Coordinates of C-alpha atoms and ligand atoms in Angstrom, one line a residue:
X24 CA -25.6 12.2 24.9
X25 CA -22.4 12.2 22.8
X26 CA -22.6 14.1 19.6
X27 CA -20.9 13.0 16.3
X28 CA -18.8 15.4 14.4
X29 CA -20.8 16.5 11.3
X30 CA -20.2 14.5 8.2
X31 CA -18.0 15.9 5.4
X32 CA -20.9 17.6 3.5
X33 CA -20.2 20.8 5.3
X34 CA -16.5 20.7 4.5
X35 CA -14.7 23.6 2.8
X36 CA -14.9 23.7 -1.0
X37 CA -12.9 21.2 -2.9
X38 CA -9.6 22.3 -4.4
X39 CA -8.8 24.8 -1.6
X40 CA -5.2 24.4 -0.4
X41 CA -5.4 26.4 2.8
X42 CA -7.8 25.9 5.6
X43 CA -9.8 28.6 7.4
X44 CA -8.8 27.3 10.9
X45 CA -5.0 27.5 10.2
X46 CA -4.6 23.7 10.6
X47 CA -1.7 22.6 8.5
X48 CA -0.7 19.0 7.8
X49 CA 2.9 17.9 6.8
X50 CA 2.8 14.7 4.8
X51 CA 6.2 13.0 4.7
X52 CA 6.5 10.9 1.5
X53 CA 4.7 11.1 -1.8
X54 CA 3.9 7.5 -2.6
X55 CA 0.5 6.0 -3.0
X56 CA -0.5 6.8 0.7
X57 CA 0.9 10.3 0.8
X58 CA -0.5 11.4 -2.5
X59 CA -4.0 10.0 -1.7
X60 CA -3.9 11.7 1.7
X61 CA -3.0 14.9 0.0
X62 CA -5.9 14.6 -2.5
X63 CA -8.3 13.7 0.3
X64 CA -7.3 16.7 2.3
X65 CA -7.5 18.9 -0.7
X66 CA -11.0 17.7 -1.5
X67 CA -12.0 18.6 2.1
X68 CA -10.3 22.0 2.1
X69 CA -7.6 21.2 4.6
X70 CA -4.1 22.7 4.2
X71 CA -1.1 20.4 3.6
X72 CA 2.4 20.1 2.1
X73 CA 4.0 16.9 0.9
X74 CA 7.7 16.6 1.7
X75 CA 9.3 14.0 -0.6
X76 CA 12.9 13.0 -0.5
X77 CA 13.1 12.2 -4.3
X78 CA 13.4 14.8 -7.0
X79 CA 9.8 13.9 -8.3
X80 CA 6.8 11.8 -7.6
X81 CA 7.9 8.5 -9.2
X82 CA 7.0 4.9 -9.1
X83 CA 8.9 2.0 -10.5
X84 CA 8.1 0.3 -13.8
X85 CA 5.9 -2.4 -12.6
X86 CA 2.2 -3.2 -12.2
X87 CA -0.1 -2.9 -9.3
X88 CA -3.7 -4.2 -8.8
X89 CA -6.2 -2.4 -6.6
X90 CA -8.8 -4.6 -4.8
X91 CA -12.5 -3.7 -4.6
X92 CA -12.2 -2.2 -1.1
X93 CA -9.4 0.1 -2.4
X94 CA -11.5 1.2 -5.3
X95 CA -14.4 2.0 -3.0
X96 CA -12.0 4.0 -0.7
X97 CA -10.8 6.0 -3.8
X98 CA -14.4 6.9 -4.7
X99 CA -15.1 8.2 -1.1
X100 CA -11.8 9.9 -0.8
X101 CA -12.3 12.0 -4.0
X102 CA -14.0 11.7 -7.3
X103 CA -10.8 12.8 -9.0
X104 CA -8.8 9.9 -7.4
X105 CA -11.3 7.3 -8.6
X106 CA -11.6 8.8 -12.1
X107 CA -7.8 8.8 -12.4
X108 CA -7.8 5.1 -11.7
X109 CA -10.6 4.4 -14.2
X110 CA -8.5 6.1 -16.8
X111 CA -5.5 3.8 -16.4
X112 CA -7.0 0.6 -15.0
X113 CA -6.9 -2.4 -17.3
X114 CA -9.9 -4.8 -17.0
X115 CA -9.1 -8.5 -16.9
X116 CA -10.6 -10.6 -19.7
X117 CA -12.7 -12.3 -17.1
X118 CA -14.0 -11.4 -13.6
X119 CA -12.1 -14.2 -12.0
X120 CA -8.7 -14.6 -10.3
X121 CA -7.5 -18.1 -11.3
X122 CA -4.9 -20.2 -9.6
X123 CA -3.0 -22.9 -11.6
X124 CA -0.9 -25.8 -10.6
X125 CA 2.3 -24.2 -12.0
X126 CA 4.5 -27.1 -11.1
X127 CA 2.8 -30.2 -12.3
X128 CA -0.4 -30.2 -14.4
X129 CA -0.9 -26.6 -15.5
X130 CA -4.6 -27.2 -14.5
X131 CA -6.7 -24.6 -12.9
X132 CA -6.9 -25.3 -9.1
X133 CA -9.4 -22.6 -8.2
X134 CA -11.3 -19.6 -9.6
X135 CA -12.3 -16.7 -7.4
X136 CA -15.0 -14.3 -8.5
X137 CA -13.6 -10.7 -8.2
X138 CA -16.8 -8.8 -8.9
X139 CA -17.6 -6.9 -12.0
X140 CA -14.4 -5.4 -13.4
X141 CA -12.8 -6.1 -10.0
X142 CA -9.1 -6.3 -9.1
X143 CA -8.0 -4.4 -12.2
X144 CA -4.3 -3.7 -12.7
X145 CA -2.4 -0.7 -14.0
X146 CA 1.2 0.5 -14.4
X147 CA 2.3 2.1 -11.1
X148 CA 3.9 5.0 -12.9
X149 CA 0.6 5.7 -14.8
X150 CA -1.6 5.9 -11.7
X151 CA 0.9 8.0 -9.7
X152 CA 1.2 10.4 -12.6
X153 CA -2.6 10.7 -13.0
X154 CA -3.0 11.4 -9.2
X155 CA 0.0 13.8 -9.1
X156 CA -1.5 16.0 -11.9
X157 CA -4.3 16.9 -9.5
X158 CA -1.9 18.4 -6.9
X159 CA -0.9 22.1 -7.0
X160 CA 2.9 22.1 -7.5
X161 CA 3.2 24.6 -4.6
X162 CA 2.0 21.9 -2.2
X163 CA 4.8 19.4 -3.0
X164 CA 8.4 20.0 -2.0
X165 CA 11.0 17.7 -3.4
X166 CA 14.5 16.8 -2.1
X167 CA 13.2 17.0 1.5
X168 CA 14.3 13.9 3.4
X169 CA 13.0 14.1 7.0
X170 CA 15.6 13.6 9.7
X171 CA 13.8 14.7 12.9
X172 CA 10.7 16.3 14.4
X173 CA 10.8 18.6 17.4
X174 CA 9.9 16.7 20.5
X175 CA 7.4 19.3 21.9
X176 CA 4.0 18.3 23.1
X177 CA 2.2 21.3 21.5
X178 CA 2.1 22.6 18.0
X179 CA 3.4 23.7 15.7
X180 CA 5.8 20.8 15.2
X181 CA 9.1 21.6 13.5
X182 CA 10.3 19.2 10.8
X183 CA 14.1 19.1 10.1
X184 CA 15.3 17.9 6.8
X185 CA 18.7 16.5 5.7
X186 CA 19.4 19.6 3.5
X187 CA 19.5 21.7 6.6
X188 CA 16.1 23.3 6.1
X189 CA 13.0 23.1 8.3
X190 CA 9.3 23.5 8.2
X191 CA 6.4 23.7 10.6
X192 CA 3.0 21.9 10.8
X193 CA 0.3 21.1 13.3
X194 CA 0.2 17.4 12.3
X195 CA 2.9 15.2 10.7
X196 CA 1.8 12.1 8.9
X197 CA 4.6 9.8 8.0
X198 CA 3.8 8.2 4.6
X199 CA 7.4 7.4 4.1
X200 CA 7.1 3.7 3.3
X201 CA 8.5 0.4 4.6
X202 CA 11.8 1.8 6.0
X203 CA 10.0 4.8 7.5
X204 CA 12.0 7.4 9.4
X205 CA 8.9 8.7 11.0
X206 CA 8.0 5.3 12.5
X207 CA 11.4 5.5 14.2
X208 CA 10.4 8.8 15.7
X209 CA 6.9 7.6 16.7
X210 CA 8.1 4.4 18.5
X211 CA 10.8 4.2 21.2
X212 CA 14.2 4.0 19.7
X213 CA 14.7 0.5 21.2
X214 CA 11.5 -0.9 19.7
X215 CA 12.0 -3.9 17.4
X216 CA 9.0 -2.6 15.4
X217 CA 10.9 0.5 14.4
X218 CA 12.3 -1.6 11.5
X219 CA 10.7 -4.0 9.0
X220 CA 12.2 -7.5 8.6
X221 CA 13.1 -9.7 5.7
X222 CA 10.3 -12.3 5.1
X223 CA 12.7 -14.7 3.3
X224 CA 10.9 -14.1 0.0
X225 CA 12.3 -12.1 -2.8
X226 CA 10.8 -11.4 -6.2
X227 CA 11.6 -10.6 -9.8
X228 CA 9.2 -8.2 -11.5
X229 CA 8.8 -7.1 -15.1
X230 CA 6.5 -5.6 -17.7
X231 CA 6.6 -7.8 -20.8
X232 CA 5.3 -6.6 -24.2
X233 CA 2.0 -8.2 -24.8
X234 CA 2.8 -9.7 -28.3
X235 CA 5.7 -11.6 -26.7
X236 CA 3.5 -12.8 -23.8
X237 CA 0.7 -13.9 -26.2
X238 CA 3.2 -15.8 -28.3
X239 CA 4.5 -17.6 -25.2
X240 CA 1.3 -18.5 -23.4
X241 CA -1.6 -17.5 -25.6
X242 CA -4.3 -14.8 -25.5
X243 CA -6.4 -16.2 -22.6
X244 CA -3.5 -16.7 -20.1
X245 CA -2.0 -13.3 -21.0
X246 CA -5.4 -11.5 -20.9
X247 CA -6.8 -12.5 -17.5
X248 CA -5.4 -12.6 -14.0
X249 CA -3.6 -15.8 -13.1
X250 CA -1.3 -17.1 -10.4
X251 CA 0.9 -20.2 -10.8
X252 CA 1.3 -22.0 -7.5
X253 CA 4.1 -24.5 -6.6
X254 CA 6.7 -25.7 -4.1
X255 CA 8.5 -22.7 -2.6
X256 CA 7.6 -20.2 -5.3
X257 CA 4.7 -18.6 -7.3
X258 CA 4.2 -16.4 -10.3
X259 CA 1.5 -13.8 -10.8
X260 CA 0.5 -12.4 -14.2
X261 CA -2.1 -9.8 -15.3
X262 CA -2.4 -7.3 -18.1
X263 CA -1.8 -3.6 -17.7
X264 CA -1.2 -0.5 -19.9
X265 CA -4.4 -0.9 -21.9
X266 CA -3.4 -4.6 -22.7
X267 CA 0.0 -3.5 -24.1
X268 CA 2.0 -5.3 -21.4
X269 CA 1.8 -8.3 -19.1
X270 CA 2.8 -7.6 -15.5
X271 CA 4.9 -10.6 -14.3
X272 CA 5.8 -11.1 -10.6
X273 CA 7.8 -14.2 -9.7
X274 CA 8.2 -14.7 -5.9
X275 CA 10.8 -17.1 -4.5
X276 CA 11.5 -18.5 -1.0
X277 CA 15.0 -17.8 0.3
X278 CA 16.6 -19.5 3.4
X279 CA 19.4 -16.9 3.6
X280 CA 19.5 -13.6 5.4
X281 CA 19.1 -10.5 3.1
X282 CA 22.2 -8.4 2.9
X283 CA 21.8 -5.1 1.2
X284 CA 24.4 -4.7 -1.6
X285 CA 27.4 -2.7 -0.6
X286 CA 26.7 -0.1 -3.3
X287 CA 23.5 0.9 -1.6
X288 CA 25.5 2.3 1.3
X289 CA 22.6 1.3 3.4
X290 CA 20.5 4.0 1.6
X291 CA 16.9 3.5 2.6
X292 CA 15.3 3.2 -0.9
X293 CA 18.0 0.7 -2.1
X294 CA 18.2 -1.5 0.9
X295 CA 15.7 -4.0 -0.4
X296 CA 17.0 -4.5 -4.0
X297 CA 20.0 -6.3 -5.4
X298 CA 21.1 -7.0 -8.9
X299 CA 19.8 -10.2 -10.3
X300 CA 19.5 -11.9 -13.7
X301 CA 17.2 -14.1 -15.7
X302 CA 19.5 -17.2 -15.3
X303 CA 18.7 -17.2 -11.6
X304 CA 15.0 -17.2 -12.2
X305 CA 15.2 -19.8 -15.0
X306 CA 17.2 -22.1 -12.6
X307 CA 14.7 -21.6 -9.8
X308 CA 11.7 -22.7 -12.0
X309 CA 13.6 -25.3 -14.0
X310 CA 11.5 -28.2 -12.8
X311 CA 8.1 -26.4 -13.3
X312 CA 5.5 -26.8 -16.0
X313 CA 6.3 -25.5 -19.4
X314 CA 3.8 -22.6 -19.1
X315 CA 5.7 -21.2 -16.1
X316 CA 9.0 -21.8 -17.8
X317 CA 7.8 -19.8 -20.8
X318 CA 6.7 -17.0 -18.6
X319 CA 10.0 -16.9 -16.8
X320 CA 11.8 -16.9 -20.1
X321 CA 10.0 -13.6 -20.9
X322 CA 11.9 -11.8 -18.1
X323 CA 14.7 -9.4 -19.1
X324 CA 18.3 -10.7 -18.9
X325 CA 19.3 -8.2 -16.2
X326 CA 16.9 -7.2 -13.5
X327 CA 16.7 -6.3 -9.8
X328 CA 15.8 -8.8 -7.2
X329 CA 13.3 -7.2 -4.7
X330 CA 13.5 -8.4 -1.1
X331 CA 10.0 -8.6 0.5
X332 CA 10.1 -7.0 3.9
X333 CA 7.2 -6.7 6.3
X334 CA 6.3 -6.0 10.0
X335 CA 4.6 -9.3 10.8
X336 CA 7.2 -10.4 13.4
X337 CA 7.4 -7.0 15.1
X338 CA 4.2 -5.1 14.6
X339 CA 4.2 -1.4 15.6
X340 CA 2.3 -1.3 18.9
X341 CA 0.8 2.0 17.9
X342 CA 0.7 4.2 14.7
X343 CA 0.5 7.5 16.7
X344 CA 2.5 9.6 19.1
X345 CA 0.8 12.9 20.1
X346 CA 0.4 14.9 16.9
X347 CA 2.6 12.6 14.7
X348 CA 1.4 9.4 13.1
X349 CA 2.3 6.9 10.4
X350 CA 0.2 5.6 7.6
X351 CA 0.4 3.0 4.7
X352 CA 3.6 0.9 4.7
X353 CA 5.2 3.2 7.3
X354 CA 2.6 1.9 9.8
X355 CA 1.9 -1.7 8.7
X356 CA 4.3 -2.8 6.0
X357 CA 3.0 -5.9 4.4
X358 CA 4.1 -8.3 1.6
X359 CA 2.6 -8.1 -1.8
X360 CA 0.8 -11.5 -1.7
X361 CA -2.8 -10.4 -1.2
X362 CA -2.3 -7.3 -3.3
X363 CA -3.6 -5.3 -0.4
X364 CA -0.8 -3.0 0.8
X365 CA -1.6 -0.1 -1.5
X366 CA -5.3 -0.4 -0.7
X367 CA -4.6 -0.3 3.0
X368 CA -2.7 3.0 2.5
X369 CA -5.7 4.5 0.6
X370 CA -8.1 3.4 3.4
X371 CA -5.7 5.0 6.0
X372 CA -5.7 8.2 3.8
X373 CA -9.5 8.3 3.7
X374 CA -9.9 8.0 7.5
X375 CA -7.2 10.6 8.2
X376 CA -8.6 13.0 5.6
X377 CA -12.1 12.8 7.2
X378 CA -10.8 13.1 10.8
X379 CA -8.4 16.0 10.1
X380 CA -11.2 17.7 8.2
X381 CA -13.4 17.2 11.3
X382 CA -10.7 18.9 13.4
X383 CA -10.5 21.7 10.9
X384 CA -14.2 22.3 11.1
X385 CA -14.2 22.3 14.9
X386 CA -11.4 24.8 14.9
X387 CA -13.1 27.0 12.3
X388 CA -16.4 27.0 14.4
X389 CA -14.6 27.6 17.7
X390 CA -11.8 29.9 16.5
X391 CA -8.3 28.3 16.2
X392 CA -6.6 27.5 19.5
X393 CA -9.5 28.4 21.8
X394 CA -9.2 27.5 25.4
X395 CA -12.1 25.1 25.2
X396 CA -10.7 23.0 22.4
X397 CA -7.0 23.7 21.8
X398 CA -5.7 22.5 18.5
X399 CA -3.5 19.9 20.0
X400 CA -6.3 18.3 22.0
X401 CA -8.4 18.0 18.8
X402 CA -5.5 16.7 16.8
X403 CA -4.5 14.1 19.4
X404 CA -8.2 12.9 19.7
X405 CA -8.3 12.6 15.9
X406 CA -5.1 10.6 15.6
X407 CA -6.0 8.4 18.5
X408 CA -9.3 7.6 16.7
X409 CA -7.4 6.9 13.5
X410 CA -5.3 4.4 15.4
X411 CA -8.3 2.7 16.9
X412 CA -10.2 2.4 13.7
X413 CA -7.3 1.2 11.5
X414 CA -5.2 -0.9 13.8
X415 CA -6.9 -4.3 13.9
X416 CA -7.8 -4.4 10.2
X417 CA -4.3 -3.4 9.0
X418 CA -2.5 -5.8 11.3
X419 CA -4.8 -8.6 10.2
X420 CA -3.8 -8.0 6.6
X421 CA -0.1 -8.2 7.4
X422 CA -0.5 -11.6 9.1
X423 CA -2.9 -12.9 6.5
X424 CA -0.6 -11.9 3.7
X425 CA 2.1 -14.1 5.1
X426 CA -0.4 -17.0 5.4
X427 CA -1.5 -16.5 1.8
X428 CA 2.0 -16.8 0.6
X429 CA 2.4 -20.1 2.4
X430 CA -0.8 -21.3 0.6
X431 CA 0.5 -20.2 -2.8
X432 CA 3.9 -21.9 -2.2
X433 CA 2.5 -25.1 -0.9
X434 CA 4.0 -24.4 2.5
X435 CA 0.8 -24.9 4.5
X436 CA 1.0 -28.7 5.5
X437 CA -2.8 -28.9 6.0
X438 CA -3.5 -27.7 2.5
X439 CA -0.5 -28.5 0.3
X440 CA -1.4 -28.6 -3.4
X441 CA -5.1 -29.5 -2.8
X442 CA -7.2 -27.2 -4.9
X443 CA -10.4 -27.5 -2.9
X444 CA -8.7 -26.9 0.4
X445 CA -6.7 -24.0 -1.1
X446 CA -9.8 -22.4 -2.5
X447 CA -11.6 -22.5 0.8
X448 CA -8.6 -20.9 2.7
X449 CA -7.8 -18.3 0.1
X450 CA -11.4 -17.2 -0.5
X451 CA -11.7 -16.4 3.3
X452 CA -8.5 -14.3 3.1
X453 CA -9.3 -12.3 0.0
X454 CA -12.9 -11.7 0.8
X455 CA -12.0 -10.4 4.3
X456 CA -9.9 -7.7 2.7
X457 CA -12.3 -7.0 -0.2
X458 CA -15.7 -7.2 1.6
X459 CA -15.2 -4.2 3.9
X460 CA -17.6 -1.4 4.4
X461 CA -15.4 1.6 3.8
X462 CA -18.2 4.1 4.4
X463 CA -19.1 2.5 7.7
X464 CA -15.4 2.8 8.7
X465 CA -15.6 6.6 8.1
X466 CA -18.8 7.0 10.0
X467 CA -17.4 4.9 12.9
X468 CA -14.3 7.1 12.9
X469 CA -16.3 10.4 13.0
X470 CA -18.6 9.2 15.7
X471 CA -15.6 8.0 17.8
X472 CA -13.9 11.3 17.4
X473 CA -17.0 13.2 18.4
X474 CA -17.4 11.0 21.5
X475 CA -13.7 11.5 22.4
X476 CA -13.8 15.3 22.1
X477 CA -17.0 15.6 24.0
X478 CA -15.7 13.5 26.8
X479 CA -12.4 15.4 27.1
Ligands
FAD522 C1 6.3 -6.7 -5.4 C2 5.2 -5.9 -4.8 C3 3.9 -6.0 -5.4 C4 2.9 -5.3 -4.8 N1 1.6 -5.4 -5.4 C5 0.6 -4.7 -4.8 C6 -0.7 -4.8 -5.4 O1 -0.9 -5.4 -6.4 N2 -1.7 -4.1 -4.8 C7 -1.5 -3.4 -3.7 O2 -2.5 -2.8 -3.1 N3 -0.3 -3.3 -3.1 C8 0.7 -4.0 -3.6 N4 2.0 -3.9 -3.0 C9 2.1 -3.1 -1.8 C10 2.2 -1.6 -2.2 O3 3.2 -1.4 -3.2 C11 2.6 -0.7 -1.0 O4 1.8 -1.1 0.1 C12 2.5 0.7 -1.3 O5 3.3 1.1 -2.4 C13 2.9 1.5 -0.1 O6 2.8 2.9 -0.4 P1 3.3 4.0 0.6 O7 2.9 5.3 -0.1 O8 2.7 3.7 1.9 O9 4.8 3.8 0.6 P2 5.9 4.0 -0.6 O10 5.3 3.6 -1.9 O11 7.1 3.3 -0.1 O12 6.2 5.6 -0.6 C14 7.0 6.2 0.4 C15 7.5 7.5 -0.1 O13 8.2 8.2 0.9 C16 9.4 8.7 0.4 N5 10.3 8.7 1.6 C17 10.9 7.7 2.2 N6 11.6 8.1 3.2 C18 11.5 9.4 3.3 C19 12.1 10.4 4.2 N7 12.9 10.1 5.2 N8 11.7 11.8 3.9 C20 10.9 12.1 2.9 N9 10.4 11.2 2.0 C21 10.7 9.9 2.2 C22 9.8 7.7 -0.7 O14 10.7 8.3 -1.6 C23 8.4 7.4 -1.3 O15 8.1 8.3 -2.3 C24 3.0 -4.6 -3.6 C25 4.3 -4.5 -3.0 C26 5.4 -5.1 -3.6 C27 6.7 -5.0 -2.9

C-alpha cells in the first residue's frame, strides 16, 4: 500500500533559513514566483538562496490584480504572504468585473461576479516590497545573473554567474521570467520552446492620479474594475494604491514583427519594451467611444510600449530536467489577458515548497544522502511530481489567455461583439482559473510524491 509523505504540519519551525537535512535550494530570479517560493520554503524550514541579476528586488510602476485562486494559494503558502497582500490590495467598489462596449455604445456588455472582495488590485512595487521585507537579507544575492549550471547528474549542482562567481545547491529553480536562461538549460538547445514568442499584441500601461481619472470618467468607472472591448484592442482599468491611482492597461493588436530596439543590445529585460508615446495610443483609439478616448488621454506623453510574449505556440514539453526546474513565467509564460500569470507562479511556488519540504523531512528522518534514499532520487521524484501536477493547468491558462484576448478584441468570429455570447465564453475561462482547489492540488502532489518514492 503506497504511503503519502506526511503533510506539512510536522515541518521545521517557520522562519528558519537552514534545513536540518542539508537540502539547499537555489532560486534564480526574485520576481513574484521566486519571492513566493522563498517565503514558502522559509515557512517550512527549507534552506534557500535567491540569486537575482538586478541590484534589488524591484517591480515596475504598474498595477497587478490577483485572482481568487492566487489569494487562496498565498494563504496556504504562508500567512505572511497573504497578510502582506491584504495590506496593499485595493478592493473594487463592487464585486463585479464589468465589460463595456468601448467602441460603440459605452453600454455594459457583461458583469461577472468575482466573489466577496475578489480580484483586487495593487501596485506591483507595493506588494513586492511587502513580501521582500519578510526575507532575511543574507538569503538574497543581487547582481547574480545565471549563465550556466554544471551538467552532472548528482548534487550538488554548481551555478555559474556572469560576474565570474559560482555557488552550489541541491536543487535549482529557475524563476527567471519570460526570457528564462534556466529554461534554455532545461530544454535541448534546439527546442523552439526555449524562447517565448511575440503574440502580436503590445500594451501601454500607466498609473493615473485618481483625481484626474475621476474628473475624466467619474467616480464609478474609476472606482470599480472595468474592461472596454472593441475591434483589435481593449483597455482595462481598476483602482490601486488605496484608491489614489487608477491602473490603466491598453492592449493593441499589431500585424508587424517585434524588433527589440537597438539600444537594448538584446539585453534580456529590455527586449520586450520600446519607447512609445501618447499620440500613438490616441491615434489607435481615435474612432472609439468618448469614455475610452478620455481614458487614453490620461496616459503620460512619453511611455514605453510593452510587447506581449508568451509560449502558446511552442510550449515547453517539460518544466524539469533532473534536479533543475523552471516555475512561473520561466515555465509557462502567458499574456496578461486573464490576469492569471502571477497567480500561476504563486501556485507553482506553493507546490514546490510543499514537495521540497517533503524531501527535506525524508532526508532528516533517514539521514542526508543515505543509500536507501539518496538526495538526488528524492529531489528528482519531487520535481517530476511538480511537473505532473502543474503541467496541464498552467498550459491551459496559456492557451485560454490567448482565446480571451480574441474575445475582448472582437476577433472570435462566432462571438464578435455579442454581449451574451461573450459573457458565456469569458465566464468559462475566468471561472476555470479561479475555481481551483489549491489545497487538493497540494494533497495530490504529496500523495503522488509518496507513491513515486515508495515505488522507486
Ligand atoms: C501587462 C501585463 C499585465 C499583467 N497583469 C497581471 C495580473 O493582473 N495578474 C496576474 O496574476 N498576472 C499578470 N501578469 C503576468 C505577471 O506579471 C507575470 O506572470 C509575473 O510577473 C511572472 O513573475 P515571475 O516571477 O515568474 O517572473 P518575472 O516577474 O519576470 O521575474 C523574473 C526575475 O528573474 C530575474 N532574472 C531574469 N533573468 C535572470 C538571470 N539570468 N539570472 C538571475 N536573475 C534573472 C529578473 O530580474 C526578475 O527579477 C501581467 C503581465 C503583463 C505583461
